[in-house]
Short mmCIF file of C-alpha atoms and ligand atoms in Angstrom, two decimals:
data_model
loop_
_atom_site.label_atom_id
_atom_site.label_comp_id
_atom_site.label_asym_id
_atom_site.label_seq_id
_atom_site.Cartn_x
_atom_site.Cartn_y
_atom_site.Cartn_z
CA UNK N 57 -0.01 0.00 0.00
CA UNK N 58 1.41 3.41 -0.97
CA UNK N 59 1.20 7.05 0.15
CA UNK N 60 -1.05 7.55 3.18
CA UNK N 61 -2.67 4.12 2.71
CA UNK N 62 -3.65 4.98 -0.81
CA UNK N 63 -3.08 2.45 -3.59
CA UNK N 64 -0.21 3.45 -5.84
CA UNK N 65 -1.01 3.14 -9.53
CA UNK N 66 1.71 3.69 -12.14
CA UNK N 67 0.55 4.90 -15.57
CA UNK N 68 3.24 4.99 -18.28
CA UNK N 69 2.89 7.34 -21.23
CA UNK N 70 0.32 9.45 -19.34
CA UNK N 71 1.31 12.67 -21.08
CA UNK N 72 0.27 11.29 -24.49
CA UNK N 73 -3.12 11.19 -26.18
CA UNK N 74 -4.85 8.19 -24.57
CA UNK N 75 -2.63 8.18 -21.47
CA UNK N 76 -3.68 11.73 -20.47
CA UNK N 77 -7.37 10.71 -20.58
CA UNK N 78 -6.57 7.60 -18.54
CA UNK N 79 -4.62 9.61 -15.92
CA UNK N 80 -7.43 12.21 -15.63
CA UNK N 81 -10.04 9.45 -15.36
CA UNK N 82 -8.22 7.67 -12.53
CA UNK N 83 -7.20 10.86 -10.65
CA UNK N 84 -10.78 12.19 -10.72
CA UNK N 85 -12.60 8.95 -10.05
CA UNK N 86 -10.33 7.25 -7.50
CA UNK N 87 -9.45 9.52 -4.60
CA UNK N 88 -8.14 6.42 -2.78
CA UNK N 89 -5.43 5.97 -5.43
CA UNK N 90 -2.24 7.89 -5.91
CA UNK N 91 -1.59 8.06 -9.63
CA UNK N 92 2.06 8.24 -10.78
CA UNK N 93 2.48 9.25 -14.40
CA UNK N 94 5.89 8.51 -15.92
CA UNK N 95 6.56 9.82 -19.40
CA UNK N 96 9.69 10.59 -21.38
CA UNK N 97 7.93 13.60 -22.99
CA UNK N 98 8.86 12.67 -26.54
CA UNK N 99 7.38 14.76 -29.38
CA UNK N 100 4.04 13.03 -28.55
CA UNK N 101 4.05 13.68 -24.81
CA UNK N 102 2.69 17.02 -23.63
CA UNK N 103 1.98 18.04 -20.04
CA UNK N 104 -0.45 20.68 -21.29
CA UNK N 105 -2.78 17.69 -21.74
CA UNK N 106 -2.97 17.43 -17.94
CA UNK N 107 -2.95 21.08 -16.85
CA UNK N 108 -6.39 20.82 -15.25
CA UNK N 109 -5.33 18.05 -12.86
CA UNK N 110 -1.62 18.72 -12.31
CA UNK N 111 -2.20 20.19 -8.82
CA UNK N 112 -4.38 17.32 -7.53
CA UNK N 113 -2.91 15.81 -4.33
CA UNK N 114 -3.36 12.26 -5.60
CA UNK N 115 -1.26 12.85 -8.74
CA UNK N 116 2.50 12.91 -9.35
CA UNK N 117 4.34 13.37 -12.66
CA UNK N 118 7.84 11.99 -13.03
CA UNK N 119 9.80 12.51 -16.24
CA UNK N 120 11.51 9.29 -17.23
CA UNK N 121 12.25 6.87 -20.01
CA UNK N 122 11.15 3.24 -19.80
CA UNK N 123 14.12 2.14 -21.91
CA UNK N 124 16.41 3.27 -19.07
CA UNK N 125 16.74 0.44 -16.64
CA UNK N 126 18.45 2.56 -13.94
CA UNK N 127 15.54 5.00 -13.91
CA UNK N 128 13.00 2.18 -13.51
CA UNK N 129 15.03 0.39 -10.83
CA UNK N 130 15.13 3.59 -8.76
CA UNK N 131 11.46 4.37 -9.38
CA UNK N 132 10.32 0.87 -8.35
CA UNK N 133 12.63 0.78 -5.31
CA UNK N 134 11.22 4.08 -4.06
CA UNK N 135 7.56 3.29 -4.64
CA UNK N 136 5.47 0.20 -3.91
CA UNK N 137 3.11 0.08 -6.87
CA UNK N 138 -0.11 -1.86 -6.61
CA UNK N 139 -0.68 -1.80 -10.36
CA UNK N 140 0.91 -0.69 -13.63
CA UNK N 141 -1.16 0.53 -16.59
CA UNK N 142 1.33 0.59 -19.47
CA UNK N 143 0.63 2.88 -22.40
CA UNK N 144 4.06 4.42 -23.14
CA UNK N 145 4.92 3.63 -26.73
CA UNK N 146 5.92 4.92 -30.09
CA UNK N 147 2.46 4.91 -31.68
CA UNK N 148 2.52 6.17 -35.28
CA UNK N 149 2.64 3.58 -38.10
CA UNK N 150 4.23 5.99 -40.62
CA UNK N 151 7.08 6.79 -38.23
CA UNK N 152 7.61 3.07 -37.66
CA UNK N 153 8.22 2.61 -41.38
CA UNK N 154 10.97 5.25 -41.43
CA UNK N 155 12.48 4.42 -38.02
CA UNK N 156 11.64 0.85 -36.88
CA UNK N 157 14.41 0.63 -34.28
CA UNK N 158 12.96 3.31 -32.00
CA UNK N 159 9.75 1.26 -31.93
CA UNK N 160 11.69 -1.84 -30.90
CA UNK N 161 13.48 0.13 -28.19
CA UNK N 162 10.42 1.70 -26.54
CA UNK N 163 7.68 -0.81 -27.31
CA UNK N 164 9.64 -4.06 -26.82
CA UNK N 165 12.64 -3.27 -24.68
CA UNK N 166 10.80 -0.67 -22.57
CA UNK N 167 7.97 -3.12 -21.93
CA UNK N 168 10.39 -5.90 -20.91
CA UNK N 169 12.17 -3.48 -18.51
CA UNK N 170 8.83 -2.71 -16.90
CA UNK N 171 7.93 -6.39 -16.71
CA UNK N 172 11.21 -7.16 -14.91
CA UNK N 173 10.43 -4.56 -12.27
CA UNK N 174 6.81 -5.69 -12.02
CA UNK N 175 7.76 -9.32 -11.38
CA UNK N 176 9.75 -8.26 -8.33
CA UNK N 177 6.76 -6.34 -6.92
CA UNK N 178 4.29 -9.08 -7.76
CA UNK N 179 6.33 -11.54 -5.73
CA UNK N 180 5.71 -9.39 -2.62
CA UNK N 181 2.17 -8.10 -3.42
CA UNK N 182 -0.38 -10.77 -4.44
CA UNK N 183 -2.84 -8.07 -5.52
CA UNK N 184 -0.42 -6.53 -8.05
CA UNK N 185 -1.54 -6.40 -11.65
CA UNK N 186 0.23 -5.44 -14.92
CA UNK N 187 -2.02 -4.06 -17.64
CA UNK N 188 -0.72 -3.76 -21.21
CA UNK N 189 -2.73 -1.35 -23.35
CA UNK N 190 -2.33 -2.71 -26.87
CA UNK N 191 -3.75 -2.40 -30.31
CA UNK N 192 -5.95 -4.31 -32.77
CA UNK N 193 -3.19 -3.93 -35.37
CA UNK N 194 -1.49 -7.02 -33.89
CA UNK N 195 -4.15 -9.09 -35.69
CA UNK N 196 -3.08 -7.86 -39.12
CA UNK N 197 -5.60 -6.95 -41.84
CA UNK N 198 -9.17 -8.11 -42.43
CA UNK N 199 -10.74 -8.55 -45.83
CA UNK N 200 -14.14 -7.04 -46.61
CA UNK N 201 -15.90 -9.12 -43.95
CA UNK N 202 -15.29 -10.61 -40.52
CA UNK N 203 -14.19 -9.14 -37.19
CA UNK N 204 -11.14 -9.49 -34.92
CA UNK N 205 -11.94 -11.59 -31.88
CA UNK N 206 -9.67 -12.35 -28.92
CA UNK N 207 -8.69 -15.64 -30.57
CA UNK N 208 -7.74 -14.19 -33.98
CA UNK N 209 -4.10 -15.22 -34.64
CA UNK N 210 -1.48 -12.48 -34.49
CA UNK N 211 -0.29 -11.38 -37.92
CA UNK N 212 1.26 -7.91 -37.66
CA UNK N 213 2.18 -6.12 -40.90
CA UNK N 214 3.96 -2.90 -39.86
CA UNK N 215 7.03 -2.39 -37.68
CA UNK N 216 4.68 -0.64 -35.21
CA UNK N 217 2.24 -3.55 -35.01
CA UNK N 218 5.12 -6.08 -34.91
CA UNK N 219 6.56 -4.22 -31.90
CA UNK N 220 3.17 -4.19 -30.13
CA UNK N 221 2.61 -7.88 -30.94
CA UNK N 222 6.00 -8.64 -29.53
CA UNK N 223 5.32 -6.73 -26.32
CA UNK N 224 1.96 -8.51 -25.95
CA UNK N 225 3.84 -11.83 -26.25
CA UNK N 226 6.33 -10.79 -23.61
CA UNK N 227 3.52 -9.86 -21.24
CA UNK N 228 1.92 -13.29 -21.73
CA UNK N 229 5.28 -15.03 -21.38
CA UNK N 230 5.95 -13.29 -18.06
CA UNK N 231 2.54 -14.51 -16.89
CA UNK N 232 3.38 -18.10 -17.81
CA UNK N 233 7.04 -18.11 -16.78
CA UNK N 234 7.11 -15.88 -13.68
CA UNK N 235 3.43 -15.97 -12.66
CA UNK N 236 2.98 -12.25 -13.27
CA UNK N 237 -0.73 -11.31 -12.96
CA UNK N 238 -1.60 -9.43 -16.17
CA UNK N 239 -4.40 -8.27 -18.45
CA UNK N 240 -4.14 -7.03 -22.05
CA UNK N 241 -6.58 -5.06 -24.13
CA UNK N 242 -6.40 -4.64 -27.91
CA UNK N 243 -8.25 -1.52 -29.05
CA UNK N 244 -9.23 -0.02 -32.36
CA UNK N 245 -8.53 3.56 -33.62
CA UNK N 246 -9.13 6.22 -31.01
CA UNK N 247 -10.03 9.85 -31.71
CA UNK N 248 -10.83 12.87 -29.57
CA UNK N 249 -9.19 15.79 -27.69
CA UNK N 250 -5.38 15.95 -27.43
CA UNK N 251 -4.78 13.64 -30.39
CA UNK N 252 -1.42 14.56 -31.95
CA UNK N 253 -1.95 16.08 -35.41
CA UNK N 254 0.04 13.45 -37.29
CA UNK N 255 -2.87 10.97 -37.13
CA UNK N 256 -5.69 11.07 -39.68
CA UNK N 257 -8.48 12.93 -37.85
CA UNK N 258 -6.50 15.66 -36.03
CA UNK N 259 -4.18 16.15 -39.04
CA UNK N 260 -7.12 16.72 -41.33
CA UNK N 261 -8.92 19.01 -38.89
CA UNK N 262 -5.75 21.12 -38.61
CA UNK N 263 -5.22 21.12 -42.38
CA UNK N 264 -8.83 22.11 -43.12
CA UNK N 265 -8.53 25.06 -40.70
CA UNK N 266 -5.33 26.08 -42.48
CA UNK N 267 -6.62 25.38 -45.99
CA UNK N 268 -3.92 22.82 -46.61
CA UNK N 269 -4.20 19.64 -48.74
CA UNK N 270 -5.76 16.52 -47.16
CA UNK N 271 -3.43 13.66 -48.16
CA UNK N 272 -5.58 10.53 -48.53
CA UNK N 273 -3.36 7.43 -48.92
CA UNK N 274 -4.02 5.23 -51.97
CA UNK N 275 -7.68 5.18 -53.07
CA UNK N 276 -9.00 5.88 -49.57
CA UNK N 277 -10.89 2.60 -49.46
CA UNK N 278 -9.25 1.48 -46.20
CA UNK N 279 -11.48 0.85 -43.21
CA UNK N 280 -10.94 1.68 -39.55
CA UNK N 281 -13.16 1.19 -36.49
CA UNK N 282 -13.26 4.47 -34.55
CA UNK N 283 -13.73 4.89 -30.82
CA UNK N 284 -14.00 8.11 -28.76
CA UNK N 285 -10.95 8.23 -26.46
CA UNK N 286 -12.92 8.83 -23.24
CA UNK N 287 -14.84 5.61 -23.89
CA UNK N 288 -11.49 3.82 -24.22
CA UNK N 289 -10.44 5.27 -20.81
CA UNK N 290 -13.64 3.90 -19.27
CA UNK N 291 -12.96 0.49 -20.80
CA UNK N 292 -9.43 0.54 -19.41
CA UNK N 293 -10.87 1.25 -15.94
CA UNK N 294 -13.17 -1.79 -16.23
CA UNK N 295 -10.48 -4.13 -17.55
CA UNK N 296 -7.98 -3.00 -14.92
CA UNK N 297 -10.47 -3.54 -12.06
CA UNK N 298 -12.65 -6.38 -13.23
CA UNK N 299 -10.82 -8.18 -16.03
CA UNK N 300 -9.66 -11.73 -15.39
CA UNK N 301 -5.96 -12.29 -14.92
CA UNK N 302 -4.25 -13.75 -18.00
CA UNK N 303 -7.01 -12.63 -20.37
CA UNK N 304 -7.25 -10.32 -23.34
CA UNK N 305 -10.15 -7.92 -24.08
CA UNK N 306 -10.88 -6.43 -27.50
CA UNK N 307 -12.19 -2.87 -27.42
CA UNK N 308 -13.80 -1.21 -30.40
CA UNK N 309 -16.42 1.31 -31.39
CA UNK N 310 -18.79 -0.88 -33.46
CA UNK N 311 -18.09 1.97 -35.86
CA UNK N 312 -16.42 1.11 -39.18
CA UNK N 313 -15.68 3.89 -41.67
CA UNK N 314 -13.86 3.85 -44.99
CA UNK N 315 -11.22 6.60 -44.82
CA UNK N 316 -12.68 8.47 -47.77
CA UNK N 317 -16.23 8.47 -46.30
CA UNK N 318 -14.87 9.64 -42.95
CA UNK N 319 -12.88 12.46 -44.63
CA UNK N 320 -16.01 13.57 -46.58
CA UNK N 321 -18.03 13.66 -43.31
CA UNK N 322 -15.24 15.60 -41.57
CA UNK N 323 -15.14 18.14 -44.46
CA UNK N 324 -18.92 18.61 -44.20
CA UNK N 325 -18.81 19.19 -40.40
CA UNK N 326 -15.81 21.53 -40.75
CA UNK N 327 -17.51 23.60 -43.50
CA UNK N 328 -20.47 24.07 -41.12
CA UNK N 329 -18.15 24.96 -38.20
CA UNK N 330 -16.08 27.42 -40.29
CA UNK N 331 -19.11 28.95 -41.95
CA UNK N 332 -17.86 27.84 -45.35
CA UNK N 333 -20.14 26.80 -48.21
CA UNK N 334 -20.67 23.03 -48.16
CA UNK N 335 -18.16 21.35 -50.50
CA UNK N 336 -15.31 23.86 -50.05
CA UNK N 337 -13.15 21.69 -47.68
CA UNK N 338 -13.70 18.61 -49.88
CA UNK N 339 -11.71 20.38 -52.60
CA UNK N 340 -8.62 19.99 -50.36
CA UNK N 341 -8.72 16.20 -50.69
CA UNK N 342 -5.61 14.92 -52.51
CA UNK N 343 -4.97 11.25 -53.23
CA UNK N 344 -1.31 10.48 -52.52
CA UNK N 345 1.06 7.50 -52.63
CA UNK N 346 -0.17 4.67 -50.44
CA UNK N 347 1.39 3.68 -47.08
CA UNK N 348 3.59 0.57 -47.61
CA UNK N 349 2.01 -2.52 -46.00
CA UNK N 350 -1.25 -0.61 -45.54
CA UNK N 351 -3.77 -2.84 -43.71
CA UNK N 352 -7.07 -2.90 -45.64
CA UNK N 353 -9.53 -3.11 -42.77
CA UNK N 354 -9.73 -3.30 -38.97
CA UNK N 355 -12.97 -4.13 -37.16
CA UNK N 356 -13.37 -5.28 -33.62
CA UNK N 357 -15.77 -7.80 -32.12
CA UNK N 358 -16.15 -6.16 -28.68
CA UNK N 359 -18.76 -8.61 -27.42
CA UNK N 360 -16.49 -10.07 -24.69
CA UNK N 361 -15.97 -6.78 -22.86
CA UNK N 362 -19.58 -5.90 -23.53
CA UNK N 363 -21.13 -9.09 -22.07
CA UNK N 364 -18.53 -9.78 -19.34
CA UNK N 365 -17.80 -6.27 -18.11
CA UNK N 366 -20.86 -4.35 -19.32
CA UNK N 367 -18.88 -1.84 -21.40
CA UNK N 368 -20.22 -0.07 -24.48
CA UNK N 369 -19.35 3.22 -26.19
CA UNK N 370 -21.29 6.17 -24.74
CA UNK N 371 -21.23 8.52 -27.71
CA UNK N 372 -22.09 8.08 -31.38
CA UNK N 373 -19.46 8.88 -33.99
CA UNK N 374 -21.29 12.04 -35.04
CA UNK N 375 -21.39 13.24 -31.39
CA UNK N 376 -17.76 12.28 -30.79
CA UNK N 377 -16.57 14.03 -33.99
CA UNK N 378 -18.49 17.19 -33.09
CA UNK N 379 -16.94 17.18 -29.56
CA UNK N 380 -13.52 16.62 -31.14
CA UNK N 381 -13.87 19.42 -33.69
CA UNK N 382 -15.14 21.82 -30.96
CA UNK N 383 -12.13 20.88 -28.78
CA UNK N 384 -9.64 21.69 -31.57
CA UNK N 385 -11.37 25.00 -32.22
CA UNK N 386 -11.26 25.88 -28.52
CA UNK N 387 -7.64 24.80 -28.21
CA UNK N 388 -5.89 26.44 -31.12
CA UNK N 389 -3.04 27.35 -28.75
CA UNK N 390 -2.48 23.64 -28.00
CA UNK N 391 -2.40 22.96 -31.75
CA UNK N 392 0.08 25.79 -32.31
CA UNK N 393 2.30 24.54 -29.53
CA UNK N 394 2.46 20.91 -30.64
CA UNK N 395 3.02 21.85 -34.23
CA UNK N 396 5.72 24.41 -33.44
CA UNK N 397 7.57 22.57 -30.70
CA UNK N 398 7.55 25.63 -28.40
CA UNK N 399 5.88 23.72 -25.62
CA UNK N 400 8.89 21.43 -25.34
CA UNK N 401 11.10 24.40 -24.49
CA UNK N 402 8.54 25.59 -21.92
CA UNK N 403 8.28 22.27 -20.13
CA UNK N 404 11.98 21.44 -20.42
CA UNK N 405 12.63 24.41 -18.11
CA UNK N 406 10.46 22.79 -15.43
CA UNK N 407 11.49 19.15 -15.72
CA UNK N 408 15.03 18.89 -17.03
P1 NAD A 768 0.94 8.77 -28.01
O1 NAD A 768 2.01 8.66 -29.04
O2 NAD A 768 -0.02 9.91 -28.08
O3 NAD A 768 1.57 8.78 -26.57
C1 NAD A 768 2.62 7.96 -26.21
C2 NAD A 768 3.22 8.55 -24.90
O4 NAD A 768 4.31 7.69 -24.53
C3 NAD A 768 3.80 9.98 -25.06
O5 NAD A 768 3.41 10.76 -23.99
C4 NAD A 768 5.29 9.73 -25.04
O6 NAD A 768 6.03 10.85 -24.51
C5 NAD A 768 5.42 8.52 -24.19
N1 NAD A 768 6.66 7.75 -24.43
C6 NAD A 768 7.14 7.39 -25.66
N2 NAD A 768 8.31 6.75 -25.49
C7 NAD A 768 8.53 6.66 -24.17
C8 NAD A 768 9.57 6.09 -23.35
N3 NAD A 768 10.63 5.46 -23.93
N4 NAD A 768 9.48 6.19 -22.01
C9 NAD A 768 8.44 6.83 -21.45
N5 NAD A 768 7.45 7.41 -22.15
C10 NAD A 768 7.48 7.30 -23.48
O7 NAD A 768 0.17 7.39 -28.10
P2 NAD A 768 -1.38 7.06 -27.85
O8 NAD A 768 -2.07 7.17 -29.16
O9 NAD A 768 -1.86 7.79 -26.70
O10 NAD A 768 -1.27 5.49 -27.53
C11 NAD A 768 -1.03 5.08 -26.19
C12 NAD A 768 -0.97 3.55 -26.15
O11 NAD A 768 -2.19 3.00 -26.61
C13 NAD A 768 0.15 2.98 -27.02
O12 NAD A 768 0.72 1.88 -26.34
C14 NAD A 768 -0.60 2.53 -28.27
O13 NAD A 768 0.09 1.43 -28.87
C15 NAD A 768 -1.94 2.11 -27.70
N6 NAD A 768 -3.08 2.24 -28.62
C16 NAD A 768 -3.30 3.40 -29.31
C17 NAD A 768 -4.44 3.49 -30.11
C18 NAD A 768 -4.74 4.77 -30.88
O14 NAD A 768 -5.68 4.77 -31.67
N7 NAD A 768 -4.06 5.87 -30.63
C19 NAD A 768 -5.31 2.42 -30.26
C20 NAD A 768 -5.03 1.23 -29.55
C21 NAD A 768 -3.91 1.17 -28.71
O1 DAU A 769 -6.01 0.52 -34.80
C1 DAU A 769 -5.35 1.10 -33.70
C2 DAU A 769 -4.21 1.97 -34.20
O2 DAU A 769 -4.79 3.11 -34.81
C3 DAU A 769 -3.23 2.37 -33.08
O3 DAU A 769 -2.62 1.22 -32.57
C4 DAU A 769 -2.21 3.36 -33.63
O4 DAU A 769 -1.37 3.77 -32.56
C5 DAU A 769 -2.91 4.53 -34.22
O5 DAU A 769 -1.96 5.44 -34.76
C6 DAU A 769 -3.89 4.08 -35.29
O6 DAU A 769 -3.17 3.56 -36.45
P1 DAU A 769 -3.63 3.90 -37.94
O7 DAU A 769 -2.47 3.71 -38.83
O8 DAU A 769 -4.89 3.20 -38.29
O9 DAU A 769 -3.97 5.47 -37.76
P2 DAU A 769 -3.68 6.74 -38.72
O10 DAU A 769 -4.42 7.88 -38.14
O11 DAU A 769 -2.21 6.91 -38.97
O12 DAU A 769 -4.40 6.32 -40.07
C7 DAU A 769 -5.75 6.03 -40.16
C8 DAU A 769 -6.07 5.67 -41.58
O13 DAU A 769 -5.92 6.84 -42.39
C9 DAU A 769 -5.12 4.64 -42.19
O14 DAU A 769 -5.85 3.82 -43.08
C10 DAU A 769 -4.09 5.50 -42.94
C11 DAU A 769 -4.91 6.67 -43.43
N1 DAU A 769 -4.23 7.98 -43.52
C12 DAU A 769 -3.51 8.42 -42.47
C13 DAU A 769 -2.82 9.58 -42.52
C14 DAU A 769 -2.00 10.10 -41.34
C15 DAU A 769 -4.33 8.76 -44.69
O15 DAU A 769 -5.02 8.32 -45.62
N2 DAU A 769 -3.65 9.91 -44.74
C16 DAU A 769 -2.92 10.41 -43.69
O16 DAU A 769 -2.32 11.49 -43.81
#
């Protein structure tokens, strides 16, 4: 048991997109927890994402890199964690194609470092649990029909998904070999506030605002299953607290969209928001060279988490997209910071 008889929960990658929603969710909903957020603050990590909760007494941020064993050894020797929710990762498929090694370092090596520390704690604390937040991309690509279930064989196609598949395997192997209590979830594409504008939805919102081209890869007939990020955070809460040790849970939005249809919808909503004539933003669509190894379709069968843990998405895609667009309009300063890199200088002064 940690600080003042509170449970100590370690969240990794909590300054990133999904991690910041997870940190906020746990800090606000569990006063009996102390939430430690460790994050290396790479280009994708941004403490502005957590400004509203940074002064909460049940929250501590520590800058650190999960690939650095010395840092983790010190962290785990100074704190008795009751659970780890592991999200820190390199997360962008395009970057994994140009720089696969950094994905191996953080996603595979970093995860194994955390597992080594967690095994030591689990040996002393029978209630300890390691939670790996993973992706549906480990299953590879679907054709025009079918859904990923928890028993779909792994078949990753990008360096990113290969690194996440590898880390999932290490988590399972530590369960089998060292008896580490763990859960894994594999989720579909998230969207919502604080999404870094290199991913499809925030990139295109930013480009539409700035009247820049919208680069649709290939013919745009690729399908993704979109989930509002706050619904993912709620699912993570349920899996962490009520999931069965050693099991995997698929999480998805029951919400498949072909990229080109999604981009057309986004253009329509943005025209309305910007007071432009309908059709103006669509003219920005530009078909560009395809992503190598581009997976045709992802779609999740989320019936296990639905029937066993009672989870379902709380917002429709139209509601979630409107909330997202509104957030980017209300947070232009955030967009300017993450696209200019200024914020890094600002936070470096405080944490380096
Ligand atoms: P993100 O890129 O927005 O955030 C990743 C965070 O990890 C950043 O804050 C970054 O600073 C931190 N980080 C990176 N390397 C680190 C290191 N070596 N040590 C410590 N911190 C480090 O990613 P995201 O989209 O929020 O994804 C979070 C997790 O969820 C990832 O594990 C990802 O694979 C998984 N996931 C993402 C999605 C999605 O749609 N975004 C869907 C399913 C699963
Ligand atoms: O499925 C879960 C995964 O979803 C997560 O594990 C990843 O971390 C996350 O980045 C996301 O991966 P995708 O590759 O699906 O997301 P991205 O936003 O990069 O691309 C979504 C789709 O849009 C994909 O088919 C590629 C296409 N695309 C993307 C970009 C950035 C374009 O057509 N043009 C673009 O400029």
